Amino acid sequence: MEVILGVSNHHIHLTKKDFKVLFGDVPLEVLREVRQPNQFASTFCVTLKTEKGVIENVRVMGPCREYTQVEISRTDAYILGLHPPIRTSGHLEESSPITIIGSKGTLHLKEGCILADRHIHLLPKQAELYGLSDLEEVDVLLPGPKGGILFHVQLRVSENSYFEMHLDTDDANAHMVKNGDFARILIKNE
Amino acid sequence: MEVILGVSNHHIHLTKKDFKVLFGDVPLEVLREVRQPNQFASTFCVTLKTEKGVIENVRVMGPCREYTQVEISRTDAYILGLHPPIRTSGHLEESSPITIIGSKGTLHLKEGCILADRHIHLLPKQAELYGLSDLEEVDVLLPGPKGGILFHVQLRVSENSYFEMHLDTDDANAHMVKNGDFARILIKNE
């Protein structure tokens, strides 16, 4: 079962309120659509800052959400001196503190920075076809000369989704795969 | 079969001649020993430079070798705008060009920059015990919440070695393992 790869570079989701603090009373403009329906990379970027380091040009994704969340890789975390937990979007309890700098303002978050868990978006009809369930974990085989298998890839079954695996730049670079490549979901014989 | 992990950050090996060009007529001092016998991190660092980017504080490893070789990760390669091949040490034909800056001089190499292949050092008696051969490839399981399996891990059997797997920072960060952690060699039933 082949799935297309969506490689997520570090990025940020913002509430409407936090977006306004960082950029003022302007609309969140679309730079380009991504594969998931209604989601997009915006024309805005922030700078991430901690006592240890700085990462510039971190893309603001849209539309605005009910929570503000920074998603980075383990490599980024070393630069920032952070130890963020591996989390599903929106689960931010005891995640890492971080400072976010926009063109008009700055936010100091006590929590909000995570390592995004590996996951696959799929439709209910696809899940049913292959006997898979929402929130189940699968293994995924990445091909190539630095190939391997990624464990703990969570399935997210929902109507309004595009069949795609999201992995971070560390996973992609370690295995030398890129956005738009294909991987194979290894379905256990249970 | 458990093996200790040695995580290699980007680093450089130099010939005596190139070391002298970069740092002058001084001895290559030991900063700290590494696990492989007689190998060490030196007190010297270089800067790597291309038209696209710069990476500072790249450690010079010792002792000097018969070839000058820069080993970086795929993440580093994006910063430098390079596409280095995956290679075993010393196999530098058609590897990437790079500029190396030391405290006393600069080298412009037409080739010399590689992505190091994943490999395991082991002794002949260990290879014999497990029925493994020099240059054979194995799969290695990395445990943990971002665990997985790395394919194409080459065995290097030699008398003067310490039993250890070398992987780069991309492989380590993707799977959230660190130097000194343990992994499991998956021996095929052939």
CSV table of C-alpha atoms in Angstrom, one decimal:
chain,number,residue,atom,x,y,z
A,1,MET,CA,0.0,0.0,0.0
A,2,GLU,CA,1.8,3.1,-1.3
A,3,VAL,CA,1.4,6.5,0.2
A,4,ILE,CA,2.8,9.9,-0.9
A,5,LEU,CA,5.1,11.7,1.5
A,6,GLY,CA,4.6,15.2,2.7
A,7,VAL,CA,7.8,16.4,4.4
A,8,SER,CA,7.1,19.1,7.0
A,9,ASN,CA,9.8,21.6,7.6
A,10,HIS,CA,9.6,23.5,10.9
A,11,HIS,CA,6.4,25.6,10.9
A,12,ILE,CA,3.9,27.3,13.1
A,13,HIS,CA,0.1,27.4,13.5
A,14,LEU,CA,-1.4,30.4,15.2
A,15,THR,CA,-4.7,31.5,16.8
A,16,LYS,CA,-6.3,34.6,15.2
A,17,LYS,CA,-5.4,36.5,18.4
A,18,ASP,CA,-1.8,35.5,18.4
A,19,PHE,CA,-1.5,36.2,14.6
A,20,LYS,CA,-2.7,39.7,15.3
A,21,VAL,CA,-0.2,40.2,18.1
A,22,LEU,CA,2.6,39.1,15.7
A,23,PHE,CA,1.6,40.8,12.5
A,24,GLY,CA,-1.2,43.3,13.2
A,25,ASP,CA,-4.7,43.6,11.8
A,26,VAL,CA,-4.0,42.1,8.3
A,27,PRO,CA,-5.3,39.1,6.5
A,28,LEU,CA,-3.5,35.7,6.5
A,29,GLU,CA,-2.6,35.5,2.8
A,30,VAL,CA,-2.1,32.2,1.0
A,31,LEU,CA,1.4,31.6,-0.5
A,32,ARG,CA,0.6,28.1,-1.7
A,33,GLU,CA,-1.9,25.3,-1.0
A,34,VAL,CA,-0.7,22.1,0.5
A,35,ARG,CA,-2.2,18.6,-0.1
A,36,GLN,CA,-4.6,18.5,2.9
A,37,PRO,CA,-7.9,20.2,2.0
A,38,ASN,CA,-8.2,23.9,2.9
A,39,GLN,CA,-4.7,24.0,4.5
A,40,PHE,CA,-2.0,26.4,3.1
A,41,ALA,CA,1.4,27.9,3.6
A,42,SER,CA,0.9,31.6,4.2
A,43,THR,CA,3.1,34.5,3.0
A,44,PHE,CA,4.1,35.1,6.7
A,45,CYS,CA,7.2,33.9,8.6
A,46,VAL,CA,8.2,34.2,12.2
A,47,THR,CA,11.6,33.9,14.1
A,48,LEU,CA,11.9,31.3,16.9
A,49,LYS,CA,14.1,32.3,19.8
A,50,THR,CA,15.3,30.7,23.1
A,51,GLU,CA,18.2,31.5,25.4
A,52,LYS,CA,20.4,29.1,23.4
A,53,GLY,CA,19.5,29.8,19.7
A,54,VAL,CA,17.5,31.4,16.9
A,55,ILE,CA,15.7,29.9,13.9
A,56,GLU,CA,14.6,32.4,11.2
A,57,ASN,CA,12.1,32.1,8.4
A,58,VAL,CA,9.7,29.7,10.1
A,59,ARG,CA,6.5,29.5,7.9
A,60,VAL,CA,3.1,30.4,9.3
A,61,MET,CA,0.6,27.8,8.1
A,62,GLY,CA,-3.1,28.7,7.6
A,63,PRO,CA,-5.9,28.9,8.3
A,64,CYS,CA,-5.7,30.1,11.9
A,65,ARG,CA,-6.4,27.4,14.5
A,66,GLU,CA,-7.9,27.2,18.0
A,67,TYR,CA,-4.3,26.8,19.4
A,68,THR,CA,-0.8,28.2,18.7
A,69,GLN,CA,1.7,25.5,18.1
A,70,VAL,CA,5.3,25.4,16.9
A,71,GLU,CA,6.5,22.2,15.2
A,72,ILE,CA,10.2,21.6,14.9
A,73,SER,CA,12.6,18.7,14.3
A,74,ARG,CA,15.1,17.2,16.8
A,75,THR,CA,17.9,18.9,14.8
A,76,ASP,CA,16.1,22.3,15.3
A,77,ALA,CA,15.6,21.4,19.0
A,78,TYR,CA,19.4,21.1,19.5
A,79,ILE,CA,19.9,24.5,17.9
A,80,LEU,CA,17.3,25.9,20.3
A,81,GLY,CA,18.4,23.9,23.4
A,82,LEU,CA,14.9,22.4,23.8
A,83,HIS,CA,13.6,18.9,24.5
A,84,PRO,CA,10.1,19.0,23.1
A,85,PRO,CA,7.9,16.0,23.5
A,86,ILE,CA,6.6,14.0,20.5
A,87,ARG,CA,2.9,15.1,20.2
A,88,THR,CA,-0.2,15.0,18.0
A,89,SER,CA,-1.4,18.5,16.9
A,90,GLY,CA,-3.2,20.3,19.7
A,91,HIS,CA,-1.8,18.3,22.6
A,92,LEU,CA,0.4,20.9,24.1
A,93,GLU,CA,0.3,20.2,27.9
A,94,GLU,CA,3.9,20.5,29.2
A,95,SER,CA,5.4,21.0,25.7
A,96,SER,CA,8.4,23.3,25.4
A,97,PRO,CA,8.4,27.1,26.1
A,98,ILE,CA,9.4,29.3,23.2
A,99,THR,CA,9.6,33.0,22.0
A,100,ILE,CA,8.0,33.8,18.7
A,101,ILE,CA,8.9,37.0,16.9
A,102,GLY,CA,6.7,38.6,14.1
A,103,SER,CA,7.1,41.8,12.2
A,104,LYS,CA,4.8,43.7,14.6
A,105,GLY,CA,5.1,41.9,18.0
A,106,THR,CA,6.5,39.1,20.1
A,107,LEU,CA,4.9,36.2,22.0
A,108,HIS,CA,6.5,34.4,25.0
A,109,LEU,CA,4.9,31.0,25.3
A,110,LYS,CA,5.2,28.9,28.4
A,111,GLU,CA,4.4,25.9,26.3
A,112,GLY,CA,3.5,25.3,22.6
A,113,CYS,CA,6.6,23.8,21.0
A,114,ILE,CA,6.5,20.1,20.0
A,115,LEU,CA,8.1,17.4,17.8
A,116,ALA,CA,5.2,16.4,15.5
A,117,ASP,CA,4.4,12.7,15.6
A,118,ARG,CA,4.7,10.8,12.3
A,119,HIS,CA,1.2,10.3,10.9
A,120,ILE,CA,-0.9,9.3,7.8
A,121,HIS,CA,-4.1,11.1,6.8
A,122,LEU,CA,-6.6,8.8,5.2
A,123,LEU,CA,-10.3,8.6,4.3
A,124,PRO,CA,-12.8,6.4,6.2
A,125,LYS,CA,-13.4,4.4,3.0
A,126,GLN,CA,-9.6,3.7,2.6
A,127,ALA,CA,-9.3,2.7,6.3
A,128,GLU,CA,-12.2,0.3,5.9
A,129,LEU,CA,-10.8,-1.2,2.7
A,130,TYR,CA,-7.5,-2.1,4.4
A,131,GLY,CA,-9.0,-3.0,7.8
A,132,LEU,CA,-7.3,0.0,9.5
A,133,SER,CA,-8.6,2.1,12.4
A,134,ASP,CA,-8.3,5.8,13.4
A,135,LEU,CA,-5.3,6.3,15.8
A,136,GLU,CA,-3.8,2.9,15.0
A,137,GLU,CA,0.0,2.8,14.5
A,138,VAL,CA,1.7,1.3,11.5
A,139,ASP,CA,5.2,0.8,10.2
A,140,VAL,CA,6.2,2.5,6.9
A,141,LEU,CA,9.0,1.4,4.6
A,142,LEU,CA,11.1,4.2,2.9
A,143,PRO,CA,13.0,3.0,-0.1
A,144,GLY,CA,16.4,4.0,-1.4
A,145,PRO,CA,20.2,3.9,-0.6
A,146,LYS,CA,19.5,5.3,2.9
A,147,GLY,CA,16.2,3.6,3.3
A,148,GLY,CA,14.6,2.0,6.3
A,149,ILE,CA,11.4,1.5,8.3
A,150,LEU,CA,9.8,4.1,10.5
A,151,PHE,CA,7.9,2.8,13.5
A,152,HIS,CA,5.0,4.5,15.3
A,153,VAL,CA,3.3,6.2,12.4
A,154,GLN,CA,-0.2,7.1,13.6
A,155,LEU,CA,-3.3,6.8,11.3
A,156,ARG,CA,-5.7,9.8,11.2
A,157,VAL,CA,-9.0,8.8,9.6
A,158,SER,CA,-11.2,11.7,8.6
A,159,GLU,CA,-13.6,12.6,5.8
A,160,ASN,CA,-12.0,15.9,4.9
A,161,SER,CA,-8.5,14.6,4.2
A,162,TYR,CA,-6.0,13.7,1.4
A,163,PHE,CA,-4.2,10.3,1.7
A,164,GLU,CA,-0.7,11.4,2.6
A,165,MET,CA,2.0,10.6,5.2
A,166,HIS,CA,3.5,13.5,7.1
A,167,LEU,CA,7.1,13.2,8.4
A,168,ASP,CA,9.6,15.8,9.5
A,169,THR,CA,12.8,16.9,7.9
A,170,ASP,CA,14.9,14.6,10.2
A,171,ASP,CA,13.0,11.5,9.1
A,172,ALA,CA,13.2,12.6,5.4
A,173,ASN,CA,16.9,13.6,5.4
A,174,ALA,CA,18.0,10.5,7.4
A,175,HIS,CA,16.4,8.3,4.7
A,176,MET,CA,17.1,10.7,1.8
A,177,VAL,CA,13.5,10.9,0.7
A,178,LYS,CA,11.7,14.1,-0.3
A,179,ASN,CA,8.3,15.7,-0.6
A,180,GLY,CA,6.3,13.8,-3.2
A,181,ASP,CA,8.2,10.6,-3.0
A,182,PHE,CA,6.3,7.4,-2.1
A,183,ALA,CA,6.6,5.0,0.8
A,184,ARG,CA,5.0,1.6,1.6
A,185,ILE,CA,2.7,1.1,4.6
A,186,LEU,CA,3.5,-2.3,6.2
A,187,ILE,CA,0.2,-3.7,7.3
A,188,LYS,CA,0.6,-6.3,10.1
A,189,ASN,CA,-1.1,-9.7,9.6
A,190,GLU,CA,-3.0,-9.9,12.9
B,1,MET,CA,22.9,-8.7,18.9
B,2,GLU,CA,23.3,-5.3,20.6
B,3,VAL,CA,25.7,-2.7,19.4
B,4,ILE,CA,26.7,0.6,20.8
B,5,LEU,CA,26.0,3.7,18.7
B,6,GLY,CA,28.6,6.3,17.8
B,7,VAL,CA,26.8,9.4,16.3
B,8,SER,CA,29.1,11.3,13.9
B,9,ASN,CA,28.5,15.0,13.6
B,10,HIS,CA,29.9,16.6,10.5
B,11,HIS,CA,33.7,16.4,10.6
B,12,ILE,CA,36.8,16.4,8.5
B,13,HIS,CA,39.9,14.2,8.0
B,14,LEU,CA,43.0,15.9,6.6
B,15,THR,CA,46.3,14.8,5.0
B,16,LYS,CA,49.4,16.2,6.8
B,17,LYS,CA,50.0,18.5,3.8
B,18,ASP,CA,46.4,19.9,3.9
B,19,PHE,CA,46.5,20.3,7.7
B,20,LYS,CA,49.7,22.4,7.3
B,21,VAL,CA,48.0,24.6,4.6
B,22,LEU,CA,45.0,25.2,6.9
B,23,PHE,CA,46.8,25.6,10.3
B,24,GLY,CA,50.5,26.0,9.7
B,25,ASP,CA,53.4,24.0,11.0
B,26,VAL,CA,51.9,22.9,14.4
B,27,PRO,CA,51.1,19.5,15.9
B,28,LEU,CA,47.5,18.0,15.6
B,29,GLU,CA,46.6,18.0,19.3
B,30,VAL,CA,44.2,15.6,20.9
B,31,LEU,CA,41.0,17.0,22.4
B,32,ARG,CA,39.5,13.6,23.2
B,33,GLU,CA,39.8,10.0,22.2
B,34,VAL,CA,36.9,8.3,20.4
B,35,ARG,CA,36.0,4.6,20.6
B,36,GLN,CA,37.9,3.4,17.6
B,37,PRO,CA,41.5,2.7,18.6
B,38,ASN,CA,44.0,5.5,18.0
B,39,GLN,CA,41.4,7.8,16.6
B,40,PHE,CA,40.6,11.2,18.2
B,41,ALA,CA,38.8,14.5,17.9
B,42,SER,CA,41.5,17.2,17.7
B,43,THR,CA,41.5,20.7,19.2
B,44,PHE,CA,41.2,22.2,15.6
B,45,CYS,CA,38.0,23.2,13.7
B,46,VAL,CA,37.5,24.4,10.1
B,47,THR,CA,34.7,26.3,8.4
B,48,LEU,CA,33.0,24.7,5.4
B,49,LYS,CA,31.9,27.1,2.6
B,50,THR,CA,30.1,26.9,-0.7
B,51,GLU,CA,28.3,29.5,-2.9
B,52,LYS,CA,25.1,28.8,-1.0
B,53,GLY,CA,26.1,28.5,2.7
B,54,VAL,CA,28.6,28.2,5.5
B,55,ILE,CA,29.0,25.7,8.4
B,56,GLU,CA,31.4,26.7,11.2
B,57,ASN,CA,33.1,24.7,13.9
B,58,VAL,CA,33.6,21.5,11.9
B,59,ARG,CA,35.9,19.3,14.0
B,60,VAL,CA,39.2,18.0,12.5
B,61,MET,CA,39.6,14.3,13.4
B,62,GLY,CA,43.0,12.7,13.9
B,63,PRO,CA,45.4,11.3,13.1
B,64,CYS,CA,46.1,12.7,9.6
B,65,ARG,CA,45.1,10.3,6.8
B,66,GLU,CA,46.2,9.6,3.2
B,67,TYR,CA,43.2,11.6,1.9
B,68,THR,CA,41.3,14.8,2.8
B,69,GLN,CA,37.6,14.1,3.3
B,70,VAL,CA,34.6,16.1,4.6
B,71,GLU,CA,31.7,14.1,6.0
B,72,ILE,CA,28.4,15.9,6.4
B,73,SER,CA,24.7,15.0,6.8
B,74,ARG,CA,21.9,15.5,4.3
B,75,THR,CA,20.7,18.4,6.5
B,76,ASP,CA,24.1,20.0,6.2
B,77,ALA,CA,24.1,19.4,2.5
B,78,TYR,CA,20.9,21.5,2.1
B,79,ILE,CA,22.6,24.3,4.0
B,80,LEU,CA,25.6,24.1,1.6
B,81,GLY,CA,23.5,23.5,-1.5
B,82,LEU,CA,25.4,20.2,-2.2
B,83,HIS,CA,24.3,16.7,-3.3
B,84,PRO,CA,27.2,14.6,-2.0
B,85,PRO,CA,27.1,10.8,-2.8
B,86,ILE,CA,26.9,8.2,0.0
B,87,ARG,CA,30.3,6.8,0.3
B,88,THR,CA,32.7,4.7,2.4
B,89,SER,CA,35.7,6.6,3.7
B,90,GLY,CA,38.4,7.2,1.1
B,91,HIS,CA,36.1,6.7,-1.9
B,92,LEU,CA,36.1,10.2,-3.1
B,93,GLU,CA,35.8,10.0,-6.9
B,94,GLU,CA,33.1,12.5,-8.1
B,95,SER,CA,32.2,13.5,-4.6
B,96,SER,CA,31.2,17.1,-4.0
B,97,PRO,CA,33.5,20.2,-4.2
B,98,ILE,CA,33.9,22.3,-1.1
B,99,THR,CA,36.0,25.1,0.3
B,100,ILE,CA,37.7,24.5,3.7
B,101,ILE,CA,38.8,27.5,5.8
B,102,GLY,CA,41.4,27.1,8.6
B,103,SER,CA,43.0,29.7,10.9
B,104,LYS,CA,46.0,30.1,8.5
B,105,GLY,CA,44.8,29.1,5.1
B,106,THR,CA,42.1,28.0,2.7
B,107,LEU,CA,41.6,24.9,0.5
B,108,HIS,CA,39.4,24.7,-2.6
B,109,LEU,CA,38.7,21.1,-3.2
B,110,LYS,CA,37.2,19.9,-6.5
B,111,GLU,CA,36.0,16.8,-4.7
B,112,GLY,CA,36.1,15.5,-1.1
B,113,CYS,CA,32.7,16.0,0.5
B,114,ILE,CA,30.5,12.9,1.1
B,115,LEU,CA,27.6,11.6,3.1
B,116,ALA,CA,29.3,8.8,5.1
B,117,ASP,CA,27.6,5.4,4.7
B,118,ARG,CA,26.1,3.8,7.8
B,119,HIS,CA,28.6,1.1,9.1
B,120,ILE,CA,29.5,-1.2,11.9
B,121,HIS,CA,33.1,-1.8,13.0
B,122,LEU,CA,33.7,-5.3,14.4
B,123,LEU,CA,36.5,-7.8,15.1
B,124,PRO,CA,37.1,-10.9,13.0
B,125,LYS,CA,36.3,-13.1,15.9
B,126,GLN,CA,32.9,-11.4,16.4
B,127,ALA,CA,32.2,-11.7,12.6
B,128,GLU,CA,33.0,-15.4,12.7
B,129,LEU,CA,30.9,-16.0,15.8
B,130,TYR,CA,27.8,-14.6,14.1
B,131,GLY,CA,28.5,-15.8,10.6
B,132,LEU,CA,29.0,-12.3,9.2
B,133,SER,CA,31.4,-11.1,6.5
B,134,ASP,CA,33.4,-8.0,5.8
B,135,LEU,CA,31.4,-5.5,3.6
B,136,GLU,CA,28.2,-7.4,4.1
B,137,GLU,CA,25.1,-5.2,4.7
B,138,VAL,CA,22.7,-5.6,7.7
B,139,ASP,CA,19.6,-4.0,9.0
B,140,VAL,CA,19.7,-2.3,12.4
B,141,LEU,CA,16.8,-1.7,14.8
B,142,LEU,CA,16.7,1.6,16.7
B,143,PRO,CA,14.4,1.5,19.7
B,144,GLY,CA,12.2,4.3,21.2
B,145,PRO,CA,9.2,6.5,20.5
B,146,LYS,CA,10.7,7.6,17.1
B,147,GLY,CA,12.3,4.2,16.5
B,148,GLY,CA,12.7,2.3,13.3
B,149,ILE,CA,15.0,0.1,11.2
B,150,LEU,CA,18.0,1.4,9.2
B,151,PHE,CA,18.8,-0.5,6.0
B,152,HIS,CA,22.2,-0.7,4.2
B,153,VAL,CA,24.5,-0.8,7.3
B,154,GLN,CA,27.8,-2.0,6.1
B,155,LEU,CA,30.0,-4.3,8.2
B,156,ARG,CA,33.7,-3.4,8.4
B,157,VAL,CA,35.7,-6.3,9.9
B,158,SER,CA,39.2,-5.5,11.1
B,159,GLU,CA,41.6,-6.5,13.9
B,160,ASN,CA,42.2,-3.0,15.1
B,161,SER,CA,38.6,-1.9,15.8
B,162,TYR,CA,36.1,-1.5,18.6
B,163,PHE,CA,32.6,-3.0,18.1
B,164,GLU,CA,30.5,0.1,17.3
B,165,MET,CA,27.9,1.4,14.8
B,166,HIS,CA,28.5,4.7,13.2
B,167,LEU,CA,25.5,6.7,12.0
B,168,ASP,CA,25.2,10.4,11.2
B,169,THR,CA,23.2,13.1,13.0
B,170,ASP,CA,20.2,12.8,10.6
B,171,ASP,CA,19.8,9.1,11.4
B,172,ALA,CA,20.3,9.7,15.1
B,173,ASN,CA,17.9,12.7,15.3
B,174,ALA,CA,15.2,11.1,13.1
B,175,HIS,CA,15.1,8.2,15.5
B,176,MET,CA,15.9,10.2,18.6
B,177,VAL,CA,18.8,8.1,19.7
B,178,LYS,CA,22.1,9.5,20.9
B,179,ASN,CA,25.8,8.6,21.2
B,180,GLY,CA,26.2,5.7,23.6
B,181,ASP,CA,22.7,4.3,23.1
B,182,PHE,CA,22.3,0.7,21.9
B,183,ALA,CA,20.7,-0.7,18.8
B,184,ARG,CA,20.0,-4.3,17.6
B,185,ILE,CA,21.6,-5.8,14.6
B,186,LEU,CA,19.0,-7.9,12.7
B,187,ILE,CA,20.8,-10.9,11.3
B,188,LYS,CA,19.0,-12.4,8.3
B,189,ASN,CA,18.2,-16.1,8.4
B,190,GLU,CA,19.8,-17.2,5.2
